PDB file of C-alpha atoms in Angstrom:
ATOM      1  CA  MET F 863     116.832  97.863  78.036  1.00 70.00           C
ATOM      2  CA  GLU F 864     116.770  95.770  81.207  1.00 78.00           C
ATOM      3  CA  LEU F 865     113.862  94.924  83.479  1.00 81.00           C
ATOM      4  CA  ARG F 866     115.709  96.402  86.461  1.00 83.00           C
ATOM      5  CA  GLN F 867     116.032  99.724  84.614  1.00 85.00           C
ATOM      6  CA  LEU F 868     112.262  99.805  84.100  1.00 86.00           C
ATOM      7  CA  GLU F 869     111.688  99.072  87.791  1.00 86.00           C
ATOM      8  CA  TYR F 870     114.025 101.930  88.702  1.00 85.00           C
ATOM      9  CA  PHE F 871     112.334 104.204  86.171  1.00 87.00           C
ATOM     10  CA  MET F 872     108.876 103.450  87.636  1.00 88.00           C
ATOM     11  CA  ALA F 873     110.135 104.165  91.155  1.00 89.00           C
ATOM     12  CA  VAL F 874     111.271 107.621  90.020  1.00 88.00           C
ATOM     13  CA  CYS F 875     107.907 108.147  88.277  1.00 89.00           C
ATOM     14  CA  GLU F 876     106.083 107.393  91.522  1.00 88.00           C
ATOM     15  CA  GLU F 877     108.242 109.615  93.727  1.00 86.00           C
ATOM     16  CA  LEU F 878     109.305 112.308  91.213  1.00 87.00           C
ATOM     17  CA  HIS F 879     112.406 112.581  93.397  1.00 84.00           C
ATOM     18  CA  PHE F 880     115.637 110.650  92.841  1.00 86.00           C
ATOM     19  CA  THR F 881     116.700 110.443  96.486  1.00 83.00           C
ATOM     20  CA  LYS F 882     113.277 109.266  97.692  1.00 87.00           C
ATOM     21  CA  ALA F 883     113.067 106.731  94.849  1.00 86.00           C
ATOM     22  CA  ALA F 884     116.548 105.412  95.663  1.00 89.00           C
ATOM     23  CA  ASP F 885     115.613 104.995  99.329  1.00 88.00           C
ATOM     24  CA  LYS F 886     112.412 103.209  98.344  1.00 86.00           C
ATOM     25  CA  ILE F 887     114.142 100.583  96.170  1.00 83.00           C
ATOM     26  CA  GLY F 888     117.221 100.301  98.349  1.00 88.00           C
ATOM     27  CA  ILE F 889     120.042 101.591  96.137  1.00 89.00           C
ATOM     28  CA  SER F 890     122.220 104.690  96.249  1.00 89.00           C
ATOM     29  CA  GLN F 891     121.027 107.853  94.566  1.00 85.00           C
ATOM     30  CA  PRO F 892     124.105 108.086  92.257  1.00 88.00           C
ATOM     31  CA  ASN F 893     123.524 104.508  91.027  1.00 87.00           C
ATOM     32  CA  LEU F 894     119.878 105.283  90.349  1.00 87.00           C
ATOM     33  CA  SER F 895     120.796 108.420  88.422  1.00 85.00           C
ATOM     34  CA  LEU F 896     123.333 106.479  86.330  1.00 88.00           C
ATOM     35  CA  SER F 897     120.735 103.812  85.529  1.00 88.00           C
ATOM     36  CA  ILE F 898     118.186 106.411  84.370  1.00 88.00           C
ATOM     37  CA  LYS F 899     120.872 108.225  82.357  1.00 88.00           C
ATOM     38  CA  ALA F 900     121.832 104.958  80.610  1.00 88.00           C
ATOM     39  CA  LEU F 901     118.168 104.328  79.811  1.00 87.00           C
ATOM     40  CA  GLU F 902     117.793 107.832  78.352  1.00 87.00           C
ATOM     41  CA  GLU F 903     120.921 107.344  76.223  1.00 87.00           C
ATOM     42  CA  GLU F 904     119.572 104.042  74.902  1.00 88.00           C
ATOM     43  CA  ILE F 905     116.226 105.619  74.020  1.00 84.00           C
ATOM     44  CA  GLY F 906     117.849 108.759  72.654  1.00 88.00           C
ATOM     45  CA  MET F 907     115.538 111.156  74.483  1.00 86.00           C
ATOM     46  CA  PRO F 908     115.308 112.536  78.020  1.00 90.00           C
ATOM     47  CA  LEU F 909     112.681 110.877  80.242  1.00 90.00           C
ATOM     48  CA  PHE F 910     112.617 113.566  82.911  1.00 89.00           C
ATOM     49  CA  ASP F 911     112.901 117.332  82.888  1.00 86.00           C
ATOM     50  CA  ARG F 912     115.184 118.487  85.709  1.00 82.00           C
ATOM     51  CA  ILE F 913     113.901 121.819  87.024  1.00 78.00           C
ATOM     52  CA  GLY F 914     116.100 122.784  89.940  1.00 73.00           C
ATOM     53  CA  LYS F 915     115.474 120.177  92.616  1.00 70.00           C
ATOM     54  CA  ARG F 916     112.180 119.154  91.004  1.00 79.00           C
ATOM     55  CA  ILE F 917     111.691 116.687  88.156  1.00 86.00           C
ATOM     56  CA  GLN F 918     108.780 115.895  85.890  1.00 88.00           C
ATOM     57  CA  LEU F 919     108.107 113.445  83.079  1.00 88.00           C
ATOM     58  CA  THR F 920     108.784 114.436  79.503  1.00 89.00           C
ATOM     59  CA  ASP F 921     106.453 113.274  76.712  1.00 89.00           C
ATOM     60  CA  ALA F 922     108.815 110.357  76.081  1.00 88.00           C
ATOM     61  CA  GLY F 923     108.796 109.558  79.797  1.00 86.00           C
ATOM     62  CA  SER F 924     104.993 109.507  79.863  1.00 89.00           C
ATOM     63  CA  ILE F 925     104.893 107.039  76.963  1.00 89.00           C
ATOM     64  CA  LEU F 926     107.462 104.766  78.583  1.00 88.00           C
ATOM     65  CA  LYS F 927     105.647 104.940  81.928  1.00 89.00           C
ATOM     66  CA  LYS F 928     102.414 103.737  80.341  1.00 86.00           C
ATOM     67  CA  HIS F 929     104.021 100.752  78.637  1.00 86.00           C
ATOM     68  CA  ALA F 930     106.469  99.941  81.453  1.00 84.00           C
ATOM     69  CA  ARG F 931     103.576  99.631  83.901  1.00 84.00           C
ATOM     70  CA  MET F 932     101.890  97.126  81.597  1.00 82.00           C
ATOM     71  CA  MET F 933     105.116  95.165  81.104  1.00 85.00           C
ATOM     72  CA  LEU F 934     105.801  94.933  84.826  1.00 82.00           C
ATOM     73  CA  GLN F 935     102.170  94.005  85.511  1.00 80.00           C
ATOM     74  CA  ASN F 936     102.329  91.259  82.867  1.00 78.00           C
ATOM     75  CA  LEU F 937     105.470  89.897  84.482  1.00 80.00           C
ATOM     76  CA  SER F 938     103.801  89.975  87.897  1.00 78.00           C
ATOM     77  CA  ASN F 939     100.784  88.168  86.423  1.00 73.00           C
ATOM     78  CA  ALA F 940     103.029  85.464  84.936  1.00 78.00           C
ATOM     79  CA  LEU F 941     104.839  84.916  88.236  1.00 77.00           C
ATOM     80  CA  GLN F 942     101.528  84.794  90.110  1.00 73.00           C
ATOM     81  CA  GLU F 943     100.069  82.276  87.662  1.00 70.00           C
ATOM     82  CA  MET F 944     103.135  80.037  87.967  1.00 74.00           C
ATOM     83  CA  ASP F 945     102.991  80.331  91.754  1.00 73.00           C
ATOM     84  CA  ASP F 946      99.342  79.244  91.564  1.00 65.00           C
ATOM     85  CA  LEU F 947     100.353  76.241  89.495  1.00 59.00           C
ATOM     86  CA  TYR F 948     102.974  75.277  92.073  1.00 59.00           C
ATOM     87  CA  HIS F 949     100.829  75.754  95.185  1.00 62.00           C
ATOM     88  CA  GLN F 950      97.515  74.595  93.715  1.00 61.00           C
ATOM     89  CA  ASN F 951      94.946  75.274  96.464  1.00 62.00           C
ATOM     90  CA  GLY F 952      96.968  77.698  98.595  1.00 67.00           C
ATOM     91  CA  GLY F 953      97.989  81.295  98.171  1.00 78.00           C
ATOM     92  CA  ASN F 954      97.648  84.715  99.770  1.00 86.00           C
ATOM     93  CA  LEU F 955      94.595  86.900  99.392  1.00 92.00           C
ATOM     94  CA  SER F 956      94.033  90.481 100.564  1.00 95.00           C
ATOM     95  CA  ILE F 957      90.450  91.733 100.675  1.00 96.00           C
ATOM     96  CA  GLY F 958      89.148  95.200 101.480  1.00 95.00           C
ATOM     97  CA  ALA F 959      85.710  95.859 102.948  1.00 93.00           C
ATOM     98  CA  LEU F 960      83.761  98.793 104.336  1.00 87.00           C
ATOM     99  CA  PRO F 961      84.087  99.024 108.137  1.00 83.00           C
ATOM    100  CA  SER F 962      80.300  98.863 108.599  1.00 77.00           C
ATOM    101  CA  GLU F 963      80.158  95.623 106.597  1.00 83.00           C
ATOM    102  CA  LEU F 964      83.105  94.061 108.408  1.00 82.00           C
ATOM    103  CA  ASP F 965      81.592  94.724 111.835  1.00 76.00           C
ATOM    104  CA  TYR F 966      78.874  92.145 111.399  1.00 75.00           C
ATOM    105  CA  ARG F 967      77.899  90.567 108.104  1.00 80.00           C
ATOM    106  CA  LEU F 968      81.219  89.906 106.398  1.00 90.00           C
ATOM    107  CA  THR F 969      83.319  88.610 109.291  1.00 91.00           C
ATOM    108  CA  PRO F 970      81.177  85.455 109.732  1.00 90.00           C
ATOM    109  CA  MET F 971      81.450  84.879 105.968  1.00 92.00           C
ATOM    110  CA  PHE F 972      85.252  85.231 106.115  1.00 95.00           C
ATOM    111  CA  ILE F 973      85.323  82.699 108.969  1.00 95.00           C
ATOM    112  CA  ARG F 974      83.284  80.216 106.916  1.00 94.00           C
ATOM    113  CA  PHE F 975      85.587  80.773 103.938  1.00 94.00           C
ATOM    114  CA  PHE F 976      88.709  80.097 106.008  1.00 93.00           C
ATOM    115  CA  GLN F 977      87.146  76.984 107.517  1.00 94.00           C
ATOM    116  CA  ARG F 978      86.455  75.649 104.026  1.00 91.00           C
ATOM    117  CA  TYR F 979      89.808  76.750 102.515  1.00 88.00           C
ATOM    118  CA  PRO F 980      92.360  76.766 105.373  1.00 88.00           C
ATOM    119  CA  ASN F 981      95.329  76.810 102.967  1.00 84.00           C
ATOM    120  CA  ILE F 982      94.420  80.279 101.690  1.00 88.00           C
ATOM    121  CA  ARG F 983      96.014  82.939 103.882  1.00 89.00           C
ATOM    122  CA  LEU F 984      93.667  85.886 104.323  1.00 93.00           C
ATOM    123  CA  LYS F 985      94.482  89.526 104.931  1.00 95.00           C
ATOM    124  CA  ILE F 986      91.294  91.513 105.592  1.00 96.00           C
ATOM    125  CA  ILE F 987      91.450  95.302 105.574  1.00 94.00           C
ATOM    126  CA  SER F 988      88.769  97.640 106.915  1.00 91.00           C
ATOM    127  CA  GLU F 989      88.783 100.655 104.607  1.00 88.00           C
ATOM    128  CA  VAL F 990      86.409 103.444 103.581  1.00 85.00           C
ATOM    129  CA  ASP F 991      88.014 103.957 100.154  1.00 90.00           C
ATOM    130  CA  VAL F 992      87.968 100.319  99.010  1.00 94.00           C
ATOM    131  CA  THR F 993      87.906 101.283  95.325  1.00 94.00           C
ATOM    132  CA  GLY F 994      90.997 103.469  95.687  1.00 93.00           C
ATOM    133  CA  MET F 995      92.955 100.680  97.362  1.00 93.00           C
ATOM    134  CA  VAL F 996      91.992  98.188  94.641  1.00 94.00           C
ATOM    135  CA  LEU F 997      93.024 100.659  91.932  1.00 92.00           C
ATOM    136  CA  ASN F 998      96.347 101.220  93.704  1.00 90.00           C
ATOM    137  CA  THR F 999      96.789  97.411  93.884  1.00 84.00           C
ATOM    138  CA  ASP F1000      97.039  97.621  97.692  1.00 86.00           C
ATOM    139  CA  MET F1001      94.555  94.751  97.834  1.00 92.00           C
ATOM    140  CA  HIS F1002      93.470  91.989  95.446  1.00 93.00           C
ATOM    141  CA  ILE F1003      89.692  92.259  95.852  1.00 96.00           C
ATOM    142  CA  GLY F1004      87.251  94.765  97.310  1.00 96.00           C
ATOM    143  CA  ILE F1005      83.708  94.364  98.586  1.00 95.00           C
ATOM    144  CA  ALA F1006      82.174  97.802  98.324  1.00 91.00           C
ATOM    145  CA  VAL F1007      79.310  99.951  97.158  1.00 91.00           C
ATOM    146  CA  LYS F1008      79.171  99.774  93.367  1.00 91.00           C
ATOM    147  CA  PRO F1009      81.675 102.378  92.084  1.00 90.00           C
ATOM    148  CA  LEU F1010      81.345 104.540  89.005  1.00 87.00           C
ATOM    149  CA  PHE F1011      82.480 102.913  85.765  1.00 89.00           C
ATOM    150  CA  ASP F1012      86.249 102.690  85.451  1.00 92.00           C
ATOM    151  CA  PRO F1013      87.900 100.742  82.595  1.00 92.00           C
ATOM    152  CA  ARG F1014      90.568  99.534  85.034  1.00 92.00           C
ATOM    153  CA  LEU F1015      87.991  97.708  87.165  1.00 95.00           C
ATOM    154  CA  VAL F1016      85.877  94.587  86.891  1.00 96.00           C
ATOM    155  CA  ILE F1017      82.650  95.181  88.827  1.00 96.00           C
ATOM    156  CA  ARG F1018      80.587  92.105  89.743  1.00 95.00           C
ATOM    157  CA  PRO F1019      77.215  92.952  91.343  1.00 93.00           C
ATOM    158  CA  LEU F1020      76.383  91.185  94.586  1.00 91.00           C
ATOM    159  CA  ALA F1021      73.284  92.557  96.263  1.00 88.00           C
ATOM    160  CA  ARG F1022      70.806  95.413  96.163  1.00 90.00           C
ATOM    161  CA  GLU F1023      70.120  96.613  99.696  1.00 90.00           C
ATOM    162  CA  GLU F1024      67.406  98.951 100.990  1.00 93.00           C
ATOM    163  CA  TYR F1025      67.814 101.217 104.001  1.00 95.00           C
ATOM    164  CA  GLY F1026      65.362 101.342 106.883  1.00 96.00           C
ATOM    165  CA  ILE F1027      65.476 102.461 110.486  1.00 96.00           C
ATOM    166  CA  VAL F1028      66.335 100.633 113.691  1.00 95.00           C
ATOM    167  CA  VAL F1029      64.522 101.563 116.895  1.00 95.00           C
ATOM    168  CA  SER F1030      64.589 100.404 120.483  1.00 93.00           C
ATOM    169  CA  LYS F1031      61.769  98.049 121.453  1.00 89.00           C
ATOM    170  CA  ASN F1032      60.791 100.753 123.955  1.00 90.00           C
ATOM    171  CA  HIS F1033      60.464 103.367 121.207  1.00 93.00           C
ATOM    172  CA  GLU F1034      57.007 104.670 120.288  1.00 93.00           C
ATOM    173  CA  LEU F1035      57.516 103.349 116.734  1.00 95.00           C
ATOM    174  CA  SER F1036      58.473  99.823 117.813  1.00 92.00           C
ATOM    175  CA  LYS F1037      54.986  98.472 117.031  1.00 93.00           C
ATOM    176  CA  ALA F1038      54.875 100.011 113.544  1.00 95.00           C
ATOM    177  CA  GLU F1039      55.300  97.845 110.451  1.00 95.00           C
ATOM    178  CA  SER F1040      57.090 100.502 108.368  1.00 96.00           C
ATOM    179  CA  ILE F1041      57.795 104.222 108.167  1.00 96.00           C
ATOM    180  CA  SER F1042      57.548 106.898 105.503  1.00 96.00           C
ATOM    181  CA  LEU F1043      60.756 108.508 104.269  1.00 96.00           C
ATOM    182  CA  ALA F1044      59.368 111.973 105.029  1.00 95.00           C
ATOM    183  CA  ASP F1045      58.806 111.000 108.688  1.00 95.00           C
ATOM    184  CA  LEU F1046      62.578 110.783 109.189  1.00 96.00           C
ATOM    185  CA  GLN F1047      62.814 114.586 109.313  1.00 95.00           C
ATOM    186  CA  PHE F1048      60.908 114.619 112.611  1.00 95.00           C
ATOM    187  CA  LEU F1049      63.019 112.004 114.400  1.00 97.00           C
ATOM    188  CA  PRO F1050      66.310 112.355 116.325  1.00 97.00           C
ATOM    189  CA  ILE F1051      68.871 110.364 114.342  1.00 98.00           C
ATOM    190  CA  VAL F1052      72.023 108.474 115.362  1.00 97.00           C
ATOM    191  CA  MET F1053      74.200 108.407 112.259  1.00 96.00           C
ATOM    192  CA  TYR F1054      77.679 107.986 110.821  1.00 93.00           C
ATOM    193  CA  PRO F1055      79.869 111.147 110.798  1.00 94.00           C
ATOM    194  CA  LYS F1056      79.907 113.440 107.787  1.00 92.00           C
ATOM    195  CA  GLY F1057      82.505 112.385 105.229  1.00 87.00           C
ATOM    196  CA  LEU F1058      81.735 108.674 105.501  1.00 87.00           C
ATOM    197  CA  TRP F1059      80.046 107.183 102.447  1.00 87.00           C
ATOM    198  CA  GLY F1060      76.953 105.923 104.303  1.00 89.00           C
ATOM    199  CA  ARG F1061      76.264 109.331 105.829  1.00 92.00           C
ATOM    200  CA  GLU F1062      76.791 111.257 102.594  1.00 93.00           C
ATOM    201  CA  PHE F1063      74.571 108.816 100.689  1.00 93.00           C
ATOM    202  CA  VAL F1064      71.629 109.059 103.109  1.00 96.00           C
ATOM    203  CA  ASP F1065      71.993 112.847 103.524  1.00 96.00           C
ATOM    204  CA  SER F1066      71.966 113.286  99.743  1.00 95.00           C
ATOM    205  CA  TRP F1067      68.915 111.019  99.377  1.00 96.00           C
ATOM    206  CA  CYS F1068      66.973 113.015 101.971  1.00 96.00           C
ATOM    207  CA  ARG F1069      67.960 116.348 100.406  1.00 96.00           C
ATOM    208  CA  GLN F1070      66.666 115.082  97.060  1.00 96.00           C
ATOM    209  CA  HIS F1071      63.316 114.529  98.796  1.00 96.00           C
ATOM    210  CA  GLY F1072      63.219 117.993 100.341  1.00 96.00           C
ATOM    211  CA  PHE F1073      64.442 117.705 103.920  1.00 96.00           C
ATOM    212  CA  HIS F1074      67.467 117.388 106.202  1.00 96.00           C
ATOM    213  CA  LEU F1075      68.030 114.876 108.972  1.00 96.00           C
ATOM    214  CA  ASN F1076      68.161 115.894 112.641  1.00 97.00           C
ATOM    215  CA  VAL F1077      71.355 114.058 113.603  1.00 97.00           C
ATOM    216  CA  VAL F1078      71.855 114.184 117.388  1.00 97.00           C
ATOM    217  CA  VAL F1079      74.767 111.721 117.686  1.00 97.00           C
ATOM    218  CA  GLU F1080      77.490 110.805 115.172  1.00 97.00           C
ATOM    219  CA  THR F1081      79.466 107.583 115.505  1.00 95.00           C
ATOM    220  CA  SER F1082      81.534 105.651 112.972  1.00 89.00           C
ATOM    221  CA  SER F1083      80.967 102.294 114.674  1.00 87.00           C
ATOM    222  CA  ASN F1084      77.883 100.172 114.061  1.00 86.00           C
ATOM    223  CA  PRO F1085      77.996  98.544 117.529  1.00 87.00           C
ATOM    224  CA  SER F1086      78.183 102.040 119.066  1.00 92.00           C
ATOM    225  CA  LEU F1087      75.307 103.235 116.856  1.00 93.00           C
ATOM    226  CA  PHE F1088      73.131 100.295 117.917  1.00 92.00           C
ATOM    227  CA  TYR F1089      73.798 100.891 121.618  1.00 93.00           C
ATOM    228  CA  PHE F1090      72.768 104.547 121.298  1.00 96.00           C
ATOM    229  CA  VAL F1091      69.571 103.364 119.605  1.00 95.00           C
ATOM    230  CA  LYS F1092      68.985 100.767 122.336  1.00 94.00           C
ATOM    231  CA  ALA F1093      69.281 103.556 124.919  1.00 95.00           C
ATOM    232  CA  ASN F1094      66.527 105.452 123.034  1.00 94.00           C
ATOM    233  CA  ILE F1095      68.824 108.397 122.235  1.00 96.00           C
ATOM    234  CA  GLY F1096      67.582 108.306 118.650  1.00 96.00           C
ATOM    235  CA  VAL F1097      66.864 106.005 115.715  1.00 97.00           C
ATOM    236  CA  GLY F1098      69.455 104.634 113.313  1.00 96.00           C
ATOM    237  CA  ILE F1099      69.297 104.478 109.519  1.00 96.00           C
ATOM    238  CA  VAL F1100      70.994 101.320 108.221  1.00 93.00           C
ATOM    239  CA  ALA F1101      70.890  98.870 105.311  1.00 90.00           C
ATOM    240  CA  ASN F1102      68.669  95.814 105.694  1.00 87.00           C
ATOM    241  CA  SER F1103      71.760  93.601 105.349  1.00 82.00           C
ATOM    242  CA  LEU F1104      72.444  94.355 109.033  1.00 79.00           C
ATOM    243  CA  LEU F1105      69.170  92.749 110.184  1.00 77.00           C
ATOM    244  CA  GLU F1106      70.868  89.685 111.660  1.00 70.00           C
ATOM    245  CA  SER F1107      73.202  91.840 113.738  1.00 69.00           C
ATOM    246  CA  ILE F1108      70.362  93.464 115.734  1.00 72.00           C
ATOM    247  CA  ASP F1109      68.593  90.256 116.786  1.00 69.00           C
ATOM    248  CA  SER F1110      70.425  90.028 120.097  1.00 68.00           C
ATOM    249  CA  LEU F1111      70.158  93.744 120.893  1.00 79.00           C
ATOM    250  CA  ASP F1112      66.399  94.115 121.445  1.00 83.00           C
ATOM    251  CA  LEU F1113      66.050  96.400 118.435  1.00 91.00           C
ATOM    252  CA  ARG F1114      63.504  96.474 115.636  1.00 93.00           C
ATOM    253  CA  PHE F1115      64.110  97.184 111.960  1.00 93.00           C
ATOM    254  CA  LEU F1116      61.389  99.115 110.137  1.00 95.00           C
ATOM    255  CA  PRO F1117      61.515  99.285 106.339  1.00 96.00           C
ATOM    256  CA  ILE F1118      60.948 102.621 104.607  1.00 96.00           C
ATOM    257  CA  ARG F1119      57.811 101.967 102.563  1.00 95.00           C
ATOM    258  CA  ASP F1120      58.220 104.796 100.042  1.00 94.00           C
ATOM    259  CA  TYR F1121      61.434 105.864  98.291  1.00 93.00           C
ATOM    260  CA  PRO F1122      63.865 103.926 100.495  1.00 95.00           C
ATOM    261  CA  PRO F1123      67.542 104.678  99.923  1.00 94.00           C
ATOM    262  CA  VAL F1124      69.059 101.776  97.970  1.00 94.00           C
ATOM    263  CA  ARG F1125      72.704 100.799  97.614  1.00 91.00           C
ATOM    264  CA  GLU F1126      74.277  98.201  95.337  1.00 92.00           C
ATOM    265  CA  MET F1127      77.126  96.114  96.729  1.00 92.00           C
ATOM    266  CA  SER F1128      79.751  94.685  94.388  1.00 95.00           C
ATOM    267  CA  ILE F1129      82.955  92.699  94.227  1.00 96.00           C
ATOM    268  CA  ILE F1130      85.641  94.713  92.459  1.00 97.00           C
ATOM    269  CA  TYR F1131      89.150  93.953  91.208  1.00 96.00           C
ATOM    270  CA  ARG F1132      91.649  95.232  88.649  1.00 94.00           C
ATOM    271  CA  SER F1133      90.875  94.213  85.069  1.00 92.00           C
ATOM    272  CA  ASP F1134      94.566  94.072  84.131  1.00 88.00           C
ATOM    273  CA  LYS F1135      95.732  92.039  87.129  1.00 86.00           C
ATOM    274  CA  TYR F1136      95.977  88.251  87.135  1.00 83.00           C
ATOM    275  CA  LEU F1137      93.135  86.731  89.148  1.00 87.00           C
ATOM    276  CA  SER F1138      94.745  84.034  91.273  1.00 85.00           C
ATOM    277  CA  HIS F1139      93.237  80.706  92.214  1.00 84.00           C
ATOM    278  CA  ALA F1140      92.661  82.050  95.740  1.00 87.00           C
ATOM    279  CA  ALA F1141      90.888  85.146  94.375  1.00 91.00           C
ATOM    280  CA  ARG F1142      88.683  83.149  91.996  1.00 90.00           C
ATOM    281  CA  THR F1143      87.775  80.759  94.804  1.00 91.00           C
ATOM    282  CA  PHE F1144      86.819  83.612  97.105  1.00 94.00           C
ATOM    283  CA  ILE F1145      84.730  85.402  94.476  1.00 95.00           C
ATOM    284  CA  HIS F1146      82.737  82.230  93.794  1.00 94.00           C
ATOM    285  CA  PHE F1147      82.261  81.678  97.533  1.00 94.00           C
ATOM    286  CA  ALA F1148      81.201  85.301  98.212  1.00 94.00           C
ATOM    287  CA  GLU F1149      78.695  85.229  95.359  1.00 93.00           C
ATOM    288  CA  GLU F1150      77.230  82.012  96.795  1.00 91.00           C
ATOM    289  CA  GLN F1151      76.904  83.623 100.205  1.00 90.00           C
ATOM    290  CA  LEU F1152      75.846  87.180  99.386  1.00 86.00           C
ATOM    291  CA  LYS F1153      74.445  87.512  95.887  1.00 80.00           C
ATOM    292  CA  ASP F1154      70.776  88.332  95.366  1.00 65.00           C
ATOM    293  CA  ARG F1155      68.883  85.344  94.088  1.00 46.00           C
TER     294      ARG F1155
END
């Protein structure tokens, strides 16, 4: 059994289509079919059931897929570790973050990180489903709301953040020190669109306390949300981590004094993937910058 055969086998597993898999790895479909056939002959069992034009894994194929993924990941880890040894303080690092976090708080932190470690090449991705991209190994590290337990993930807590409201300094509430959660039902709200995590989280929290929000404007951009608030169209509901971003906008943040929505931010990465020097350096830096003390 050769490593290349396992790579070809995994490509077919991902596509469940020989022609698409061949195109993906850059070989002809007949050569791919011959390679899989040779692998099946060596194992002595079929790996795929051919049903017309469709294929699906056999029981033997499922077992091989599970172990082949680990073998290829271990090889990738070994190559990454040796590359680390060769380059020492350099390397490439891809990081995913929620769009709302990247707008303000995280971008200055990424700038400080690059200024301190200019040899680490950063790729920063704005993504709603950060956890999904980490699990699919599309990125090395994610900064996201704490996901549900998954044995494939390492979850390192960063900060516990409470939601409050932002109002224009011309708003009737601008002189208040705080607001009650129940009072939100009587206010026009500028909020993220339905389907985004922040909107679903706050909507669910309010429903649990017996009311629905009166959302008059939906926008997926924090800068846009803040400008609607500044124009007194409505009030915004945001995490207190965005406090610094409203200083220059003539807005006020009012904490919710009773039952504020709370989110937990975390750093996440695959438990079975080698953590490079660049990744370890970033995690330490991010925890210095963001973690609750």
